[in-house]
Coordinates of N, CA and C in Angstrom, one line a residue:
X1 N -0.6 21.2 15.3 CA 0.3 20.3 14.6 C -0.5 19.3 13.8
X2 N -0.1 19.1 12.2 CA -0.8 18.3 11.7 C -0.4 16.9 12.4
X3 N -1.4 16.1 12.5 CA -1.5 14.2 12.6 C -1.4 13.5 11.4
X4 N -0.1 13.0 11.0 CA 0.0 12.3 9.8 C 0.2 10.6 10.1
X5 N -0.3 10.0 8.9 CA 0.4 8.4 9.0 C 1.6 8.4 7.7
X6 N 2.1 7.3 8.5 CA 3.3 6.6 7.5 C 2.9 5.5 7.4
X7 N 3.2 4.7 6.0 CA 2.9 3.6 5.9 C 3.9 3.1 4.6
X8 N 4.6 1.9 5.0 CA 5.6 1.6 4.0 C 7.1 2.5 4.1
X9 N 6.8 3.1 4.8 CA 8.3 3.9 5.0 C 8.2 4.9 4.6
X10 N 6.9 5.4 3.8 CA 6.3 6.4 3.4 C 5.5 7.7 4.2
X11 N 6.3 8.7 4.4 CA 5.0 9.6 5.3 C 4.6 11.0 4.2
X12 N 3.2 11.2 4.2 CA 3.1 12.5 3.9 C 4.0 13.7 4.1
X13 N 4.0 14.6 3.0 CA 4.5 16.1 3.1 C 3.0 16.9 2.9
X14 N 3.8 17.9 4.1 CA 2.9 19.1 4.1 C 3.0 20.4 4.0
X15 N 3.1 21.2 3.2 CA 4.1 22.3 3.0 C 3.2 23.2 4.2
X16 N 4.3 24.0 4.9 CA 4.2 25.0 6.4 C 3.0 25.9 6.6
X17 N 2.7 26.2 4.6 CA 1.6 27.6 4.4 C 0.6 27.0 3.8
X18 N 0.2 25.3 4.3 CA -1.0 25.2 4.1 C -1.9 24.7 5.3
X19 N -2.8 24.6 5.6 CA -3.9 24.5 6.4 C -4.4 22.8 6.2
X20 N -4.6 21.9 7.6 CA -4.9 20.7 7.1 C -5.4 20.6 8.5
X21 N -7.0 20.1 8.6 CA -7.9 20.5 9.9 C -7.7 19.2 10.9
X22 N -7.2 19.4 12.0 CA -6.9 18.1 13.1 C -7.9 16.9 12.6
X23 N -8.6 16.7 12.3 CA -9.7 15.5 11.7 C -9.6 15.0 10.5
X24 N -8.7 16.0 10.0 CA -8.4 15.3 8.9 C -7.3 13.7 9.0
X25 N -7.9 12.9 7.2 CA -6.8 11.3 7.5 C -5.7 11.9 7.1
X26 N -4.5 12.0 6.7 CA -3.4 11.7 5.7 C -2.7 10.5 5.8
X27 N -2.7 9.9 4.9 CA -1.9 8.4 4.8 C -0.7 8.5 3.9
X28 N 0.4 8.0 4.0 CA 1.4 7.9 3.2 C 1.6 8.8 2.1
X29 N 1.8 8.1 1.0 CA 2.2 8.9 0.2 C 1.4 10.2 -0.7
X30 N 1.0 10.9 0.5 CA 0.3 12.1 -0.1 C 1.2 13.6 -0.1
X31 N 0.8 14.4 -1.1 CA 1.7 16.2 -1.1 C 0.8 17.1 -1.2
X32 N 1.0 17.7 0.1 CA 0.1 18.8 -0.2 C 0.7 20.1 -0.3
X33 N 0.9 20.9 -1.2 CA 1.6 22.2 -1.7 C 1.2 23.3 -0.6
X34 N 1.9 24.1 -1.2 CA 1.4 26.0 -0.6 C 0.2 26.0 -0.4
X35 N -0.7 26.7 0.2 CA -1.6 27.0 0.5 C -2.9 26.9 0.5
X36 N -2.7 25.6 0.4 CA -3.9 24.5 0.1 C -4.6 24.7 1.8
X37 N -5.8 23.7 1.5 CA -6.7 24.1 2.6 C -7.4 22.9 2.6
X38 N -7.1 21.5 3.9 CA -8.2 20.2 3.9 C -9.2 20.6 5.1
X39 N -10.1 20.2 4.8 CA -11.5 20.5 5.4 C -11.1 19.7 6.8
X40 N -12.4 19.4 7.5 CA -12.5 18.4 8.5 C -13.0 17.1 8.0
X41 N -12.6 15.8 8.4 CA -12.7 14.7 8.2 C -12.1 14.1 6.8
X42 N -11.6 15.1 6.1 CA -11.4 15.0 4.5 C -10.1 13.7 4.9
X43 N -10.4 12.6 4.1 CA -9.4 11.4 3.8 C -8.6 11.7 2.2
X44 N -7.1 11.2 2.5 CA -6.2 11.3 1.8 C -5.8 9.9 1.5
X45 N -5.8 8.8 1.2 CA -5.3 7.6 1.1 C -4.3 7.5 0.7
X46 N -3.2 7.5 0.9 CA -1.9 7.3 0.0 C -1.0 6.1 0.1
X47 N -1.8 4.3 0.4 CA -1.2 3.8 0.7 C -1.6 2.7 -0.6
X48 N -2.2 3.5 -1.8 CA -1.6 2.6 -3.2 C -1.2 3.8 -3.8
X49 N -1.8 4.7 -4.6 CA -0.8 5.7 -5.6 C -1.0 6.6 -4.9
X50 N -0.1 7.7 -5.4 CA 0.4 8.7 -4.7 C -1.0 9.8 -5.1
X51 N -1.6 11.0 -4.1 CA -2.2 12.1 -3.9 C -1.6 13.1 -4.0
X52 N -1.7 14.2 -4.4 CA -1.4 15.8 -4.8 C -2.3 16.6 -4.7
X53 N -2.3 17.5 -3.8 CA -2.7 18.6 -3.9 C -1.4 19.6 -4.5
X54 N -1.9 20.5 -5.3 CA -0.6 21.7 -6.3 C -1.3 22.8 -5.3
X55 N -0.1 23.8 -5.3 CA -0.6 25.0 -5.0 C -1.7 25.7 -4.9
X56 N -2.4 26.0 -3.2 CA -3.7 27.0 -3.7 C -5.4 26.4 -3.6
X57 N -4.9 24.6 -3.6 CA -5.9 23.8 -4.2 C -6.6 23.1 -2.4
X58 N -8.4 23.3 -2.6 CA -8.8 23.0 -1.6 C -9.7 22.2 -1.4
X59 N -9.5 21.0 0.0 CA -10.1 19.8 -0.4 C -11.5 19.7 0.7
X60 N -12.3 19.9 0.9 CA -13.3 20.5 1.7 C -13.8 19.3 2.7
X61 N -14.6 19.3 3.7 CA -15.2 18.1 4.6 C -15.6 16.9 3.9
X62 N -15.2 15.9 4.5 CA -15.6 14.5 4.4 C -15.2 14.2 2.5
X63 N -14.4 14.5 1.9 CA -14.0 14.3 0.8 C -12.7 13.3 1.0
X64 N -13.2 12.1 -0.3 CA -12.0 11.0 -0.3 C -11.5 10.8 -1.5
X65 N -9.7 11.0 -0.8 CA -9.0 11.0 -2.3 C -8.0 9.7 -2.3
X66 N -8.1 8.8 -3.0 CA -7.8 7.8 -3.2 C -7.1 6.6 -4.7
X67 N -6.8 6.2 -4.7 CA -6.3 5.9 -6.2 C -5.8 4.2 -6.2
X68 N -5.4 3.9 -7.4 CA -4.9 2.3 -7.4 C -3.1 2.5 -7.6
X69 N -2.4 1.4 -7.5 CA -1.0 1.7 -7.6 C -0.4 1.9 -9.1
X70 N 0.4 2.5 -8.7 CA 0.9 3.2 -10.0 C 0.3 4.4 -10.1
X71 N -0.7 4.7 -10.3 CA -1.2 5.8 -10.4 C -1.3 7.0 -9.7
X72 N -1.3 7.9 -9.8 CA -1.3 9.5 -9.3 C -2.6 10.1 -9.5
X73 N -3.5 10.3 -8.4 CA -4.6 11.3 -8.0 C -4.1 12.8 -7.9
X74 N -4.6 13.9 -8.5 CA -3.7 15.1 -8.7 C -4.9 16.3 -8.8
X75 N -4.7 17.0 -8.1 CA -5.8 18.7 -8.0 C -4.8 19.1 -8.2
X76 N -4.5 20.2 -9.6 CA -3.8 21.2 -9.9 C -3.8 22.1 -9.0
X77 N -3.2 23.4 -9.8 CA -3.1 24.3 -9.0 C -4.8 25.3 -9.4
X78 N -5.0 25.7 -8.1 CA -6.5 26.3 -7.3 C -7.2 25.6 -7.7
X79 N -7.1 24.0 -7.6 CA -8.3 23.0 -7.4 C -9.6 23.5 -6.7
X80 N -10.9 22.9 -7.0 CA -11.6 23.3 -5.5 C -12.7 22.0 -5.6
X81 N -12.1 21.4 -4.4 CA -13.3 20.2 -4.2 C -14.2 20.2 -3.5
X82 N -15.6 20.2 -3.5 CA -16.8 20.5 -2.8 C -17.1 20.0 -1.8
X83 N -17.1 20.0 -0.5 CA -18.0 18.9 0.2 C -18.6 17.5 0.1
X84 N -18.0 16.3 0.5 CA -18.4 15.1 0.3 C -17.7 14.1 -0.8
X85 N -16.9 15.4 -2.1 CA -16.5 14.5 -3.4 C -15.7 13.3 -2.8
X86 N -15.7 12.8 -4.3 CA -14.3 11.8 -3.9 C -13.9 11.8 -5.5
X87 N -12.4 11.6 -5.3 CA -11.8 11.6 -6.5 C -10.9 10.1 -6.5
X88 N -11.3 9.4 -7.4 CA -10.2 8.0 -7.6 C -9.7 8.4 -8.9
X89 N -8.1 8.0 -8.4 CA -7.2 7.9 -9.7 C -7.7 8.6 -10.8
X90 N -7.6 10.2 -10.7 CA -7.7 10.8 -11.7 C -6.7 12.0 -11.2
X91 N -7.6 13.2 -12.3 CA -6.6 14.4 -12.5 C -8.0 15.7 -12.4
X92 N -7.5 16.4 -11.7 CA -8.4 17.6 -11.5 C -7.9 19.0 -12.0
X93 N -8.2 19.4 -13.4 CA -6.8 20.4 -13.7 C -7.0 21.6 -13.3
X94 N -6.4 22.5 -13.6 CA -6.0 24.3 -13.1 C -7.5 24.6 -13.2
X95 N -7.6 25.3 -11.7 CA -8.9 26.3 -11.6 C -9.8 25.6 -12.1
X96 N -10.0 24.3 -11.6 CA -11.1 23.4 -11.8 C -12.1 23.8 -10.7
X97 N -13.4 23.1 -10.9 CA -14.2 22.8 -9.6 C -14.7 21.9 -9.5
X98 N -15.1 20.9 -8.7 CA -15.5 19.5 -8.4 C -17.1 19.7 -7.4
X99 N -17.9 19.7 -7.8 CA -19.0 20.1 -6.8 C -19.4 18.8 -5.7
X100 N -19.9 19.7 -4.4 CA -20.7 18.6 -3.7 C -20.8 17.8 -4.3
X101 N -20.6 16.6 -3.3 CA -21.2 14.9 -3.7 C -20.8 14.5 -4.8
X102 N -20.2 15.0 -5.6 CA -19.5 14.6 -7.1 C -18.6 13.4 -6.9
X103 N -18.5 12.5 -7.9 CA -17.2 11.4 -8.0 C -16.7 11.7 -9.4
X104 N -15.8 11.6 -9.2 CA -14.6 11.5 -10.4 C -14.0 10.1 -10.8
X105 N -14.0 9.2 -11.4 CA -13.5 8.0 -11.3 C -12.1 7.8 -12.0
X106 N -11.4 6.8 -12.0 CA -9.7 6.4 -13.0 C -9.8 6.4 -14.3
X107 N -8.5 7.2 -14.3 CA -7.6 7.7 -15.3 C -8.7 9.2 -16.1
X108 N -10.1 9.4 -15.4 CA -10.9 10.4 -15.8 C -9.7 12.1 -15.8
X109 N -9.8 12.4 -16.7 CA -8.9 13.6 -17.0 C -9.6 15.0 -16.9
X110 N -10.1 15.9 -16.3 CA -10.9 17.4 -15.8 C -9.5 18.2 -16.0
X111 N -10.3 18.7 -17.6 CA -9.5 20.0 -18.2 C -10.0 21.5 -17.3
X112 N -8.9 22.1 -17.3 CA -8.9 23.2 -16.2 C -9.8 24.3 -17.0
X113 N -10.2 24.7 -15.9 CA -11.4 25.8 -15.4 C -12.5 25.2 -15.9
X114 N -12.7 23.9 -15.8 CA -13.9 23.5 -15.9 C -14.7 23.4 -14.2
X115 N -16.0 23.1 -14.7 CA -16.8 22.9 -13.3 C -17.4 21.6 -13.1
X116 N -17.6 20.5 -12.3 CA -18.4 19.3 -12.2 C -19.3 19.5 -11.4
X117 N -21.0 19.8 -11.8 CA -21.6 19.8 -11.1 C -21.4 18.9 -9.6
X118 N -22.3 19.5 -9.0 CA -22.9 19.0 -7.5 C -23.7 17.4 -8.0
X119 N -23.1 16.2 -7.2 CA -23.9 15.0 -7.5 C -23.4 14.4 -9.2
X120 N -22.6 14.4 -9.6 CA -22.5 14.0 -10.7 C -21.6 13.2 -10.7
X121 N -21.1 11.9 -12.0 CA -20.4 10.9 -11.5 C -20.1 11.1 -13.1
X122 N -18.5 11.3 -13.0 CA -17.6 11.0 -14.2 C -16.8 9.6 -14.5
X123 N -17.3 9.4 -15.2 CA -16.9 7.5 -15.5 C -15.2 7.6 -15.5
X124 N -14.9 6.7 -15.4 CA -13.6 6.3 -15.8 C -12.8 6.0 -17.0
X125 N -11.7 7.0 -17.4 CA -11.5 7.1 -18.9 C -12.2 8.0 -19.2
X126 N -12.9 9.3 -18.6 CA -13.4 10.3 -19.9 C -12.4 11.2 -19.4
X127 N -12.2 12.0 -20.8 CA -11.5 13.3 -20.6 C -12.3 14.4 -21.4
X128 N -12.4 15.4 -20.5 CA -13.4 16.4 -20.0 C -12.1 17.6 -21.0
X129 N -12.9 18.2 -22.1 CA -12.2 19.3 -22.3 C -11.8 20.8 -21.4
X130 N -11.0 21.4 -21.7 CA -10.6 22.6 -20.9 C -12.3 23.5 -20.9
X131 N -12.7 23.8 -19.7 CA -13.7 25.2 -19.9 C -14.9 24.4 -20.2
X132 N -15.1 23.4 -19.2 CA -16.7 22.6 -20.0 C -17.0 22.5 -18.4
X133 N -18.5 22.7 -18.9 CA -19.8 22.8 -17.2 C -20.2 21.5 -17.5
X134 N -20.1 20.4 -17.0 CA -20.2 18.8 -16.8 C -21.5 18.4 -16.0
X135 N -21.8 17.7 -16.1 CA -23.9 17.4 -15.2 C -24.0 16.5 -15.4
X136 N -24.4 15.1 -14.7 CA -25.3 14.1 -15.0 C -24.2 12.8 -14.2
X137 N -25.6 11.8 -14.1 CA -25.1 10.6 -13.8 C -25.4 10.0 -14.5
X138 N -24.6 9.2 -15.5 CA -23.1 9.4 -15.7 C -23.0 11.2 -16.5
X139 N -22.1 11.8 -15.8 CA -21.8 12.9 -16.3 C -21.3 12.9 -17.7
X140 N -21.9 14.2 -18.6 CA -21.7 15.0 -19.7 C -21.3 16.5 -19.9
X141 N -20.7 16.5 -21.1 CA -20.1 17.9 -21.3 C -21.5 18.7 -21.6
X142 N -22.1 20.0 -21.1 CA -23.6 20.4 -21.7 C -23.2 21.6 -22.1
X143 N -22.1 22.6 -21.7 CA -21.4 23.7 -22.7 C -20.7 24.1 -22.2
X144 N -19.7 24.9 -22.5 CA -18.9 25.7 -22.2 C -19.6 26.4 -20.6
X145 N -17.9 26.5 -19.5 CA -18.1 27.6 -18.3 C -18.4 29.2 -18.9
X146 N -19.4 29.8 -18.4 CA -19.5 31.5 -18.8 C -18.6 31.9 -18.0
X147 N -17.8 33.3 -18.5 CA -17.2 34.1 -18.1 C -17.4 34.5 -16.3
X148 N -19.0 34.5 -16.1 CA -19.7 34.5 -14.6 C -19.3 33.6 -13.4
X149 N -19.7 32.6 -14.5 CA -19.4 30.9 -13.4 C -17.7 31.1 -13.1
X150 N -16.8 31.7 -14.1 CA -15.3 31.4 -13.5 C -15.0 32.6 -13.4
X151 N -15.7 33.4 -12.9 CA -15.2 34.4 -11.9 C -16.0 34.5 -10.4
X152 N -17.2 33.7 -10.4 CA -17.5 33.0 -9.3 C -16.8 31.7 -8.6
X153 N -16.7 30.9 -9.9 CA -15.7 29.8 -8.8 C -14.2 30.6 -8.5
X154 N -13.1 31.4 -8.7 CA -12.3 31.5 -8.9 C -12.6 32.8 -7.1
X155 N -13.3 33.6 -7.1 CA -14.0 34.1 -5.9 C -14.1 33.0 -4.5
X156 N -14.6 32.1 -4.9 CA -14.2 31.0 -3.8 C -13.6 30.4 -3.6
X157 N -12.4 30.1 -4.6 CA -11.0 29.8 -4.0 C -10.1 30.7 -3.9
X158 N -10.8 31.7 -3.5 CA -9.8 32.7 -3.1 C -9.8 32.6 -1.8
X159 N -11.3 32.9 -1.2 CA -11.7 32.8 0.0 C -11.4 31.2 0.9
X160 N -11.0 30.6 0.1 CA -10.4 29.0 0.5 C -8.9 29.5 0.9
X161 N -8.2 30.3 0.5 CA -7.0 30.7 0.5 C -7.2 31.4 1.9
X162 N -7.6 32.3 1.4 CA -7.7 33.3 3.2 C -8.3 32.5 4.3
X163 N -9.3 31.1 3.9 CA -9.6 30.8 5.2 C -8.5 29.4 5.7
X164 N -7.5 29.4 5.0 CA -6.2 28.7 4.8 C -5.5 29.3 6.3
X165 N -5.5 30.5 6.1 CA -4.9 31.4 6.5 C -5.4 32.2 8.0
X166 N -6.5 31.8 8.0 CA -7.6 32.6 9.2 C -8.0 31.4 9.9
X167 N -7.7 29.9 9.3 CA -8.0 28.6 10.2 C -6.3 29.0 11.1
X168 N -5.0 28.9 10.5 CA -4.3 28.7 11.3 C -4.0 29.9 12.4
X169 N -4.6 31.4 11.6 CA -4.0 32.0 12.8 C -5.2 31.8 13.9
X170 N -6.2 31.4 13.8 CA -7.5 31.6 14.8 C -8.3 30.9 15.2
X171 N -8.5 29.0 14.7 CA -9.1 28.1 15.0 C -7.9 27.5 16.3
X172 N -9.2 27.1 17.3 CA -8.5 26.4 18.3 C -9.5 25.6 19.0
X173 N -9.0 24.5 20.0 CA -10.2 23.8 20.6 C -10.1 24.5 21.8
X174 N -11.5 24.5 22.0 CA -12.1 25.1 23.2 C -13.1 24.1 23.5
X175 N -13.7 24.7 24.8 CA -14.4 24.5 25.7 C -16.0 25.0 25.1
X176 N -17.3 24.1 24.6 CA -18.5 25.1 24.2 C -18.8 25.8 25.6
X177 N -19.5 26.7 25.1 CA -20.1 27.6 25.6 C -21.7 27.3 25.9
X178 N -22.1 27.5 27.1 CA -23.5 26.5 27.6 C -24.8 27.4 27.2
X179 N -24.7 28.7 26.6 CA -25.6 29.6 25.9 C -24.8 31.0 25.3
X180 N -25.7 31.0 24.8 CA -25.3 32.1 23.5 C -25.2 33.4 24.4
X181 N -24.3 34.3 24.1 CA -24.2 35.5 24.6 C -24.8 36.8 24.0
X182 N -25.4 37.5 25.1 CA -26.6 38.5 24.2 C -26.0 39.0 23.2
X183 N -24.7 39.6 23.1 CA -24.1 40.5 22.1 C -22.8 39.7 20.6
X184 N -23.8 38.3 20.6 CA -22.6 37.4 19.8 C -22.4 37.7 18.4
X185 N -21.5 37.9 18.9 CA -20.5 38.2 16.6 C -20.7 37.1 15.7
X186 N -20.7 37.6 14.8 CA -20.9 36.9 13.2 C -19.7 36.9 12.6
X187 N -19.5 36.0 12.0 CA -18.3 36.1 10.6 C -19.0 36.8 9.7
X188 N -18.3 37.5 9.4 CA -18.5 38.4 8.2 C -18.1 38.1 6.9
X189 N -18.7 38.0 5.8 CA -17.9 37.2 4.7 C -19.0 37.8 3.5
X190 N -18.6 39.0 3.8 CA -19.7 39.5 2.4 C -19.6 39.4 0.9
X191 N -18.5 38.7 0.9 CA -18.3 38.2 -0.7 C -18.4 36.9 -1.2
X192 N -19.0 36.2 -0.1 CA -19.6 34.8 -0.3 C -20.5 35.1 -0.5
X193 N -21.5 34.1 -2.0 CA -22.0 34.5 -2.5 C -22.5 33.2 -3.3
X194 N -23.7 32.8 -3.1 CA -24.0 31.2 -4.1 C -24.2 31.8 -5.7
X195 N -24.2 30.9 -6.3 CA -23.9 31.2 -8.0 C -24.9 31.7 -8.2
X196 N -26.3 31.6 -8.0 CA -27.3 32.4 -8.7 C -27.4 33.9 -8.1
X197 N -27.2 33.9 -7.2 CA -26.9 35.4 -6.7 C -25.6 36.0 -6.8
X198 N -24.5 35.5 -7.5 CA -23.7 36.1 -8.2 C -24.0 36.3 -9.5
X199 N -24.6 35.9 -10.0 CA -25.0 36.0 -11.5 C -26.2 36.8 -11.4
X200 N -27.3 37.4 -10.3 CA -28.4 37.8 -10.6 C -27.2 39.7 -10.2
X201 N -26.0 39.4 -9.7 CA -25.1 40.7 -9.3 C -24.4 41.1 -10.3
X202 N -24.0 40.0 -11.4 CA -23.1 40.5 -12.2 C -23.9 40.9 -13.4
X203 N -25.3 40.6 -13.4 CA -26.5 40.9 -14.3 C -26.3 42.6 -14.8

């Protein structure tokens, strides 16, 4: 069972077919759609503007989503936020990506199927055209996503999707185990795949 807060009379929604990890925050006025997928420890603030997640869209470990009032924080639909981001009072559009450690700052606009590098900081007030690979602190547009990169990112929000789906039917707390067992199983995930080794496969 997800652990939500209310605050102001306000409590999060969580739609039934998405995935949201016991350690995760949710605070007030956050939505999280279909088949979205929050990491562990990932914070939701929703006790100045409202948070969205849209259909599909996945918010990974220790990522903070947060905003000023009035305003609306928003990952379209098949968002995919990296490990560590944080997003203030912006907009994340369709089939976007937001890499590791990345910030997004207010009213900053990420046109869909774009990518924000890993570690990059988007000022407040830029708007990012549709299909642009973004880098730098302060982040810049440096060209167009290749056809590669967004069938690689689009590959791992897929697998965000099924592990949406493979956290609820099969994550549980247990008890660790005091040593490894001679015959111990691996997850299998042969279509995970980091970008340069998808691009040295789609070569």
């Amino acid at each position: 069972m997800v652990k939500v807060y209310e605050i102001n009379g306000i409590r999060p929604v969580v739609h039934p077919s998405a995935y949201v990890h016991p350690t995760a925050v949710l605070i007030g006025d956050v939505i999280v759609g279909p088949r979205c997928y929050i990491g562990p420890l990932a914070s939701m603030r929703g006790d100045f503007g409202r948070l969205v997640l849209e259909e599909g869209a996945n918010l990974q470990d220790t990522c903070v989503v947060h905003g000023f009032p009035g305003a609306d924080t928003v990952v379209e639909v098949d968002g995919h936020i990296g490990h560590g981001a944080v997003l203030h009072g912006c907009r994340i559009g369709r089939n976007s990506l937001v890499g590791m450690n990345a910030v997004v700052m207010d009213n900053a606009v990420v046109g869909e199927e774009s990518i924000i590098a890993a570690m990059s900081f988007v000022k407040a007030n830029m708007v990012i055209p549709a299909r642009s690979m973004v880098m730098g602190t302060p982040a810049r547009v440096v060209r167009q996503v290749s056809d590669v990169e967004l069938k690689w990112k689009m590959s791992g929000t897929s697998q965000y999707h099924e592990l949406a789906v493979r956290s609820m039917q099969t994550m549980r707390e247990v008890e660790a185990l005091t040593e490894a067992e001679p015959d111990r199983q691996r997850i299998h995930w042969d279509s995970a795949l980091p970008l340069h080794l998808h691009k040295n496969a789609s070569a």
